[in-house]
mmCIF file of C-alpha atoms in Angstrom:
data_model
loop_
_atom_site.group_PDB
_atom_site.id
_atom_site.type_symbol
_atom_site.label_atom_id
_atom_site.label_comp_id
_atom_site.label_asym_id
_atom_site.label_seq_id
_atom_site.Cartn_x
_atom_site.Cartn_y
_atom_site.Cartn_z
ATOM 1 C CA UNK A 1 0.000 0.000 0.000
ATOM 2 C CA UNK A 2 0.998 3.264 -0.119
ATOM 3 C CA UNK A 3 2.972 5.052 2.574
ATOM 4 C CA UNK A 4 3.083 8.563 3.672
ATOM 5 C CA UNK A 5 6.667 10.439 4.898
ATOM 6 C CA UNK A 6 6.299 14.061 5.931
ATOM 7 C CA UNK A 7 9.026 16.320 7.383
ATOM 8 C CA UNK A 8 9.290 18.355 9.556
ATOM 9 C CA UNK A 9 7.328 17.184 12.743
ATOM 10 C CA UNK A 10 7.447 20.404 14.213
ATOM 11 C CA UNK A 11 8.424 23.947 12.484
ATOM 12 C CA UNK A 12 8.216 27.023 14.518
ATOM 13 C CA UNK A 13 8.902 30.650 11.918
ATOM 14 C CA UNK A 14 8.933 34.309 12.521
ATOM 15 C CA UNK A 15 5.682 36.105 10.916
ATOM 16 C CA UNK A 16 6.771 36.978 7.849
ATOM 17 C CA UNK A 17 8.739 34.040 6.979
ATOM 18 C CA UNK A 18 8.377 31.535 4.355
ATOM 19 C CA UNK A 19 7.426 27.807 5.834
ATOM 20 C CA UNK A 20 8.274 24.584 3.630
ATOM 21 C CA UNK A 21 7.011 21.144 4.569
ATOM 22 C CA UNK A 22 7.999 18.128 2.815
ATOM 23 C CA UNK A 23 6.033 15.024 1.879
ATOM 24 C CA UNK A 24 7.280 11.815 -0.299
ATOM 25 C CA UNK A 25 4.829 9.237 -1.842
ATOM 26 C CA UNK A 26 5.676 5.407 -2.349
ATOM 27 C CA UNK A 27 3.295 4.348 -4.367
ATOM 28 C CA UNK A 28 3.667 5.560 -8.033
ATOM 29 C CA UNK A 29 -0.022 4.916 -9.015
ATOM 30 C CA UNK A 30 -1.306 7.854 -6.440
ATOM 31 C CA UNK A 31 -2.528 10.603 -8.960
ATOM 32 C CA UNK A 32 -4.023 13.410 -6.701
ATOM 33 C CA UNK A 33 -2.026 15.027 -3.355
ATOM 34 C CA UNK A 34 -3.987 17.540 -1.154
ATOM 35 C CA UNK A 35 -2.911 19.505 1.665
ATOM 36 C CA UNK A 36 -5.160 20.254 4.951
ATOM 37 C CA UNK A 37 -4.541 22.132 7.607
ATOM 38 C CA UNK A 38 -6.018 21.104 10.865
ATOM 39 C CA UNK A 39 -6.779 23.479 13.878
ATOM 40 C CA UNK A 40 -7.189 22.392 17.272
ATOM 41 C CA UNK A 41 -10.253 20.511 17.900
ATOM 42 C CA UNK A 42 -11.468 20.753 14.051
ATOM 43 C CA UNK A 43 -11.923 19.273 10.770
ATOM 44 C CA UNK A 44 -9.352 19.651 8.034
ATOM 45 C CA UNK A 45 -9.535 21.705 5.692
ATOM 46 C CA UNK A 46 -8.783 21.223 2.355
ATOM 47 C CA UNK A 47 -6.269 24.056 1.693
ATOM 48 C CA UNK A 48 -4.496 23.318 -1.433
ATOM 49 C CA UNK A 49 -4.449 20.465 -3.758
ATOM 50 C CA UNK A 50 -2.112 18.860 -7.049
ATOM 51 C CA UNK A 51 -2.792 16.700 -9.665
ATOM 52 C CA UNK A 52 -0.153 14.236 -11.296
ATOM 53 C CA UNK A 53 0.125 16.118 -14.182
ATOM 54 C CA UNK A 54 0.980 19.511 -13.179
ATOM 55 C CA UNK A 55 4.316 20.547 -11.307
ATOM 56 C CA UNK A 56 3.325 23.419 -9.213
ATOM 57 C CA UNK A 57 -0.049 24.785 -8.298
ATOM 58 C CA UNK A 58 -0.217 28.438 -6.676
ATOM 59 C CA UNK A 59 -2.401 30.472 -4.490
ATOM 60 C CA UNK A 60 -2.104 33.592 -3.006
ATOM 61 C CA UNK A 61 0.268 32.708 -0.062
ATOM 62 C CA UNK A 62 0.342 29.500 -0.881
ATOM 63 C CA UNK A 63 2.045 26.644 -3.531
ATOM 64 C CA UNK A 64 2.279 22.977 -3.766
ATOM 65 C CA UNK A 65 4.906 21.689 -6.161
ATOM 66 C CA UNK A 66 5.265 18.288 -7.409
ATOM 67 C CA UNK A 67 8.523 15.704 -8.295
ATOM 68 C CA UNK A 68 6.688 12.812 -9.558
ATOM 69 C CA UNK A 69 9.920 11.207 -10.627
ATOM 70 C CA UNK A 70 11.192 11.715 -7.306
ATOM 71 C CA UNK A 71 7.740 11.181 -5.452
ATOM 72 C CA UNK A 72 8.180 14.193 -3.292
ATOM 73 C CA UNK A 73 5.505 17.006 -2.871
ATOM 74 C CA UNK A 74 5.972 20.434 -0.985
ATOM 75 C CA UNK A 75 3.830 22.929 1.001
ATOM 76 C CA UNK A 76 5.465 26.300 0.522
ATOM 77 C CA UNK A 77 3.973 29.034 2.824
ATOM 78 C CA UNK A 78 5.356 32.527 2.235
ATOM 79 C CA UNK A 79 4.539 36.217 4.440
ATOM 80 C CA UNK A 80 3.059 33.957 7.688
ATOM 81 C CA UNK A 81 1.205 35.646 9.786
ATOM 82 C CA UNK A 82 0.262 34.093 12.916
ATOM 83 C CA UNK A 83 -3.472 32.723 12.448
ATOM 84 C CA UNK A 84 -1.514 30.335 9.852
ATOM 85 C CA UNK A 85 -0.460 28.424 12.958
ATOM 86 C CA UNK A 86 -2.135 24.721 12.980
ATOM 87 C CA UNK A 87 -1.374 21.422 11.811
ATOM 88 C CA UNK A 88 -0.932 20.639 8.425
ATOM 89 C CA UNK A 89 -1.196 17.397 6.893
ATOM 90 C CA UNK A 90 0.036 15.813 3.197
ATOM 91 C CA UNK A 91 -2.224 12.939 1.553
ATOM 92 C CA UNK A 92 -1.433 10.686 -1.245
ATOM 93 C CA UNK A 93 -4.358 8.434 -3.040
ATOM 94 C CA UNK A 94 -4.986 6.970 -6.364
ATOM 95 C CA UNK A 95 -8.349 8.469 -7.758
ATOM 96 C CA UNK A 96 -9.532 5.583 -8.773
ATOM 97 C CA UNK A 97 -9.245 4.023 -5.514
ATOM 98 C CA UNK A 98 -10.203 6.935 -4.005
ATOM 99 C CA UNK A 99 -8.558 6.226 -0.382
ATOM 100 C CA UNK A 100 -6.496 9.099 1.231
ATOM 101 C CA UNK A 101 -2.926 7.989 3.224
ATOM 102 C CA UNK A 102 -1.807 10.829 5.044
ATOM 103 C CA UNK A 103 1.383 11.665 6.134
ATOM 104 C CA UNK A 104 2.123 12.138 10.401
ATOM 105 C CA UNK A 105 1.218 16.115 10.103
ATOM 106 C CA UNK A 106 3.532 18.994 10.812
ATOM 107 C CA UNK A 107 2.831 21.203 13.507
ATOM 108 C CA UNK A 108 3.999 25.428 12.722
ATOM 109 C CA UNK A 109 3.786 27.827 14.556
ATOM 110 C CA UNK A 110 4.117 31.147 13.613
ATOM 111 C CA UNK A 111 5.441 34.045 16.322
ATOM 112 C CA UNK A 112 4.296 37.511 15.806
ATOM 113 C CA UNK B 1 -17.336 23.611 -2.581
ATOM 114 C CA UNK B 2 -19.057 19.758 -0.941
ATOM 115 C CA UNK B 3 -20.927 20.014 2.769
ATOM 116 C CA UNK B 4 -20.122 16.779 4.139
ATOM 117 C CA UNK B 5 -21.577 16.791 7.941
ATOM 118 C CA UNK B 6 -21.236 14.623 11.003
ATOM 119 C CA UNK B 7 -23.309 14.125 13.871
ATOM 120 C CA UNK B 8 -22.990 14.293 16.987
ATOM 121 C CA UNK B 9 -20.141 16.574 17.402
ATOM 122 C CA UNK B 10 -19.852 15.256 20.610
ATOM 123 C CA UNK B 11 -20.505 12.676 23.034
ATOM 124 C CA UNK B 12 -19.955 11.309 26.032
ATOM 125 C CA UNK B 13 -21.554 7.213 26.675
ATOM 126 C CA UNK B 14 -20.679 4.482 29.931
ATOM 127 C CA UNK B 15 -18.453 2.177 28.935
ATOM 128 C CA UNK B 16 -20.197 -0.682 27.103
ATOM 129 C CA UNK B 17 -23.030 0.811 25.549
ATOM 130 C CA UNK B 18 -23.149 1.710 21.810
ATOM 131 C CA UNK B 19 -22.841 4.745 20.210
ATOM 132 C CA UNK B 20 -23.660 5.654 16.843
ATOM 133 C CA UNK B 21 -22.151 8.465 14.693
ATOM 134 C CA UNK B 22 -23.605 9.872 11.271
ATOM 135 C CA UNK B 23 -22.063 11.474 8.168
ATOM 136 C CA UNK B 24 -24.019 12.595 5.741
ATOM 137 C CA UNK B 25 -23.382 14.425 2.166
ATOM 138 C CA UNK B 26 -25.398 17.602 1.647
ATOM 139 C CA UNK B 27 -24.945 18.219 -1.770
ATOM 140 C CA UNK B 28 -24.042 15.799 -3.665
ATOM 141 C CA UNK B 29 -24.355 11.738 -3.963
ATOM 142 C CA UNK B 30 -21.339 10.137 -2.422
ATOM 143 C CA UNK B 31 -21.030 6.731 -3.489
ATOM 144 C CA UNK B 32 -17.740 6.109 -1.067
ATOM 145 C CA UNK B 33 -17.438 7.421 2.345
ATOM 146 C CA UNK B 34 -14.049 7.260 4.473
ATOM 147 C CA UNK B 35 -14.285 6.610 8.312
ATOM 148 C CA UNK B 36 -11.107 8.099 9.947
ATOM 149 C CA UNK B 37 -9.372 7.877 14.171
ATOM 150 C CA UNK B 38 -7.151 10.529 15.105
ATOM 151 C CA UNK B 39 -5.556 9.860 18.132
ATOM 152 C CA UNK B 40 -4.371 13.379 20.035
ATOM 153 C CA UNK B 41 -1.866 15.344 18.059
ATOM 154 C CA UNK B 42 -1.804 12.630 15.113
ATOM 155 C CA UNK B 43 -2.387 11.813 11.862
ATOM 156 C CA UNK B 44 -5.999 10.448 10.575
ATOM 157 C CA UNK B 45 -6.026 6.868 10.392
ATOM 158 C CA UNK B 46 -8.065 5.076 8.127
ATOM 159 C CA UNK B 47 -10.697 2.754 9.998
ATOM 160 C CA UNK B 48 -12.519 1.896 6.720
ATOM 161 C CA UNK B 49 -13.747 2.544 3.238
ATOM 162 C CA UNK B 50 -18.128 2.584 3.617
ATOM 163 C CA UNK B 51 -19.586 1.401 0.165
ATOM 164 C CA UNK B 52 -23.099 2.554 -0.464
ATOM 165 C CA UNK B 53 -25.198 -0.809 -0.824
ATOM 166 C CA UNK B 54 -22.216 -3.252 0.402
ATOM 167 C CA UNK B 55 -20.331 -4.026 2.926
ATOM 168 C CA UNK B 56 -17.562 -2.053 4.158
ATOM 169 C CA UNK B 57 -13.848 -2.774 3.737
ATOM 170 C CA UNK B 58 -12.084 -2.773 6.902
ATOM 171 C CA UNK B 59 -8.710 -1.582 7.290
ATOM 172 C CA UNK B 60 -6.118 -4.200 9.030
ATOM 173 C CA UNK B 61 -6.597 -4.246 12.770
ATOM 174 C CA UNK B 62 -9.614 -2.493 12.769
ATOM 175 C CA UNK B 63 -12.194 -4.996 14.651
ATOM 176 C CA UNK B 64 -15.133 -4.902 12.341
ATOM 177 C CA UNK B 65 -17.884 -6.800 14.591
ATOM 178 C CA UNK B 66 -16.489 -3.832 16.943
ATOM 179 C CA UNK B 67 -16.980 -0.314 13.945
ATOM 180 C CA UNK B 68 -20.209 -1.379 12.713
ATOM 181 C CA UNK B 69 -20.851 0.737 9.643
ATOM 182 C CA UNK B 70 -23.305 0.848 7.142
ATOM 183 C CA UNK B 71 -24.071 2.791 3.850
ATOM 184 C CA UNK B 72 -27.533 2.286 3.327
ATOM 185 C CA UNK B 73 -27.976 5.849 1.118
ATOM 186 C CA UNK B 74 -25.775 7.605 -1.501
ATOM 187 C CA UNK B 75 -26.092 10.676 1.448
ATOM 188 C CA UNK B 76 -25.748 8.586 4.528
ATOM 189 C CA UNK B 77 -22.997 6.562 6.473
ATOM 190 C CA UNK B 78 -23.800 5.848 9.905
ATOM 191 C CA UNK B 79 -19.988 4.171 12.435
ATOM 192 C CA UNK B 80 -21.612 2.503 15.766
ATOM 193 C CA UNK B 81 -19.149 1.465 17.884
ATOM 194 C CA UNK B 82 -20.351 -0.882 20.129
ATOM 195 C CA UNK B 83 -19.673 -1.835 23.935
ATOM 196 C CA UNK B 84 -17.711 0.992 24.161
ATOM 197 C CA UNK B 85 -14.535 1.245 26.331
ATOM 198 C CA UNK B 86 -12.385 3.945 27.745
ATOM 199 C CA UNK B 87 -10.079 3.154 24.946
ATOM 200 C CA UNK B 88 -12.416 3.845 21.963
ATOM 201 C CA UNK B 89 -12.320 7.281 23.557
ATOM 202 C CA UNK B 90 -10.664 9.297 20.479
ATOM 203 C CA UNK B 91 -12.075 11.953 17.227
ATOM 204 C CA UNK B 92 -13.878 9.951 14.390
ATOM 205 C CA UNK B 93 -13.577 11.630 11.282
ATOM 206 C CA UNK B 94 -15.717 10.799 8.030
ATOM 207 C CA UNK B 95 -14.969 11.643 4.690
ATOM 208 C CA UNK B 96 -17.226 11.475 1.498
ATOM 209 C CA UNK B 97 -16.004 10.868 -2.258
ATOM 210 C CA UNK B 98 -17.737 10.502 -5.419
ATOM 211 C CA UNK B 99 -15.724 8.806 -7.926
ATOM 212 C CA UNK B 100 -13.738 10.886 -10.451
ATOM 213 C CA UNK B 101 -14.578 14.325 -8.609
ATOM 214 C CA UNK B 102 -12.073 16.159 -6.142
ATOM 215 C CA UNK B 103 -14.869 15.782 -2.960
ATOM 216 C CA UNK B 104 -12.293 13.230 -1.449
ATOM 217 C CA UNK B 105 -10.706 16.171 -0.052
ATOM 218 C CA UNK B 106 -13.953 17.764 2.048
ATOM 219 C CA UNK B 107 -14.387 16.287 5.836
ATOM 220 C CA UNK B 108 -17.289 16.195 8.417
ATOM 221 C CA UNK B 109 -16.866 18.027 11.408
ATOM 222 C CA UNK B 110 -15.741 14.841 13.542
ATOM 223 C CA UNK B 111 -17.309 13.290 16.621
ATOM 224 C CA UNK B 112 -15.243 13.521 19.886
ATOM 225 C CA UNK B 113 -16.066 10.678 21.838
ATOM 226 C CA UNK B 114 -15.478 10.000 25.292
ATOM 227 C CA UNK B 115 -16.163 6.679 27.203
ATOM 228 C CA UNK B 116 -16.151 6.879 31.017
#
């Protein structure tokens, strides 16, 4: 099945600061990758999302970019501010399948 | 974008009585829906895949006789976890999906259960 490595755990930035966080894929046939970020107590939300066939995906603040060669994705946050502190999971699933593996989430926190 | 929504948001049951949780799709016909655990400060883990009009697929370790779930609408999955314990204590999470649109990605609120 497929399996889910995100990096970092933890991330702590300055407002204002750009935030990366790192996911890799192991399962070649997975097709869509979303991001969610997850506030205390609360559903994810869907925040940004990627399809197999596009490299990078932008907006506003926010960009996911895509090695599917390499099977690594990326979350690329730039100007936090703090209400952008949460957790944010990765997912990987094959659309046909339909079933989402996330990755372990990365907590950021942003200080004013 | 999709309204998926769970019910209750919370609740609190005596150990060994059943509780049942419901996720429902507002707007749209969701032929799959997802039933997710997340432990405190981790990731979702998937419990099982809900089928509308067959059984569910279980994911390894999950006790199925334990999650009962059933699927008996396109807009309705119902998880009743029965003789509850202080360790089913946790936030259930369901998602919806209809096949070949992007509504994997939308989540009900999640039920926090707590078994004392």
């Amino acid at each position: 099945g497929e399996n889910v490595e995100q990096h970092p755990s933890t991330l702590s930035v300055q407002e204002g600061d750009s935030a990366v966080i790192k996911c890799t894929y192991s399962d070649s046939a997975s097709n869509y990758f979303p991001w969610y970020k997850q506030e205390l107590g609360k559903r994810p939300q869907l925040i940004i999302d990627i399809r197999s066939n596009v490299g990078e995906k932008k907006d506003q603040r926010i960009a996911v970019t895509l090695n599917k060669t390499a099977k690594h994705f990326s979350l690329h946050i730039t100007e936090t501010q703090p209400e952008d502190s949460a957790v944010y999971f990765c997912a990987a699933l094959n659309t046909n399948a339909g079933k989402s593996t996330f990755g372990d989430g990365t907590t950021l926190t942003v200080k004013p | 974008g999709a309204v998926v929504s769970q019910h209750p948001s919370r609740v609190i049951c005596k150990s060994g009585t059943s509780v049942k949780i419901e996720c429902r799709s507002l707007d749209f016909q969701a032929t799959t829906m997802f039933w997710y655990r997340q432990f405190p400060k981790k990731s979702l883990m998937l419990m099982a895949t809900s089928n509308e009009g067959s059984k569910a697929t279980y994911e390894q370790g999950v006790e199925k006789d334990k999650f009962l779930i059933n699927h008996a609408s396109l807009t309705l999955s119902t998880l009743t976890v029965t003789s509850a314990h202080p360790e089913d204590s946790s936030f259930y999470i369901c998602s919806a999906a209809r096949s070949g649109q992007r509504f994997y990605a939308f989540f009900g609120q999640g039920t926090r259960l707590t078994v004392v």
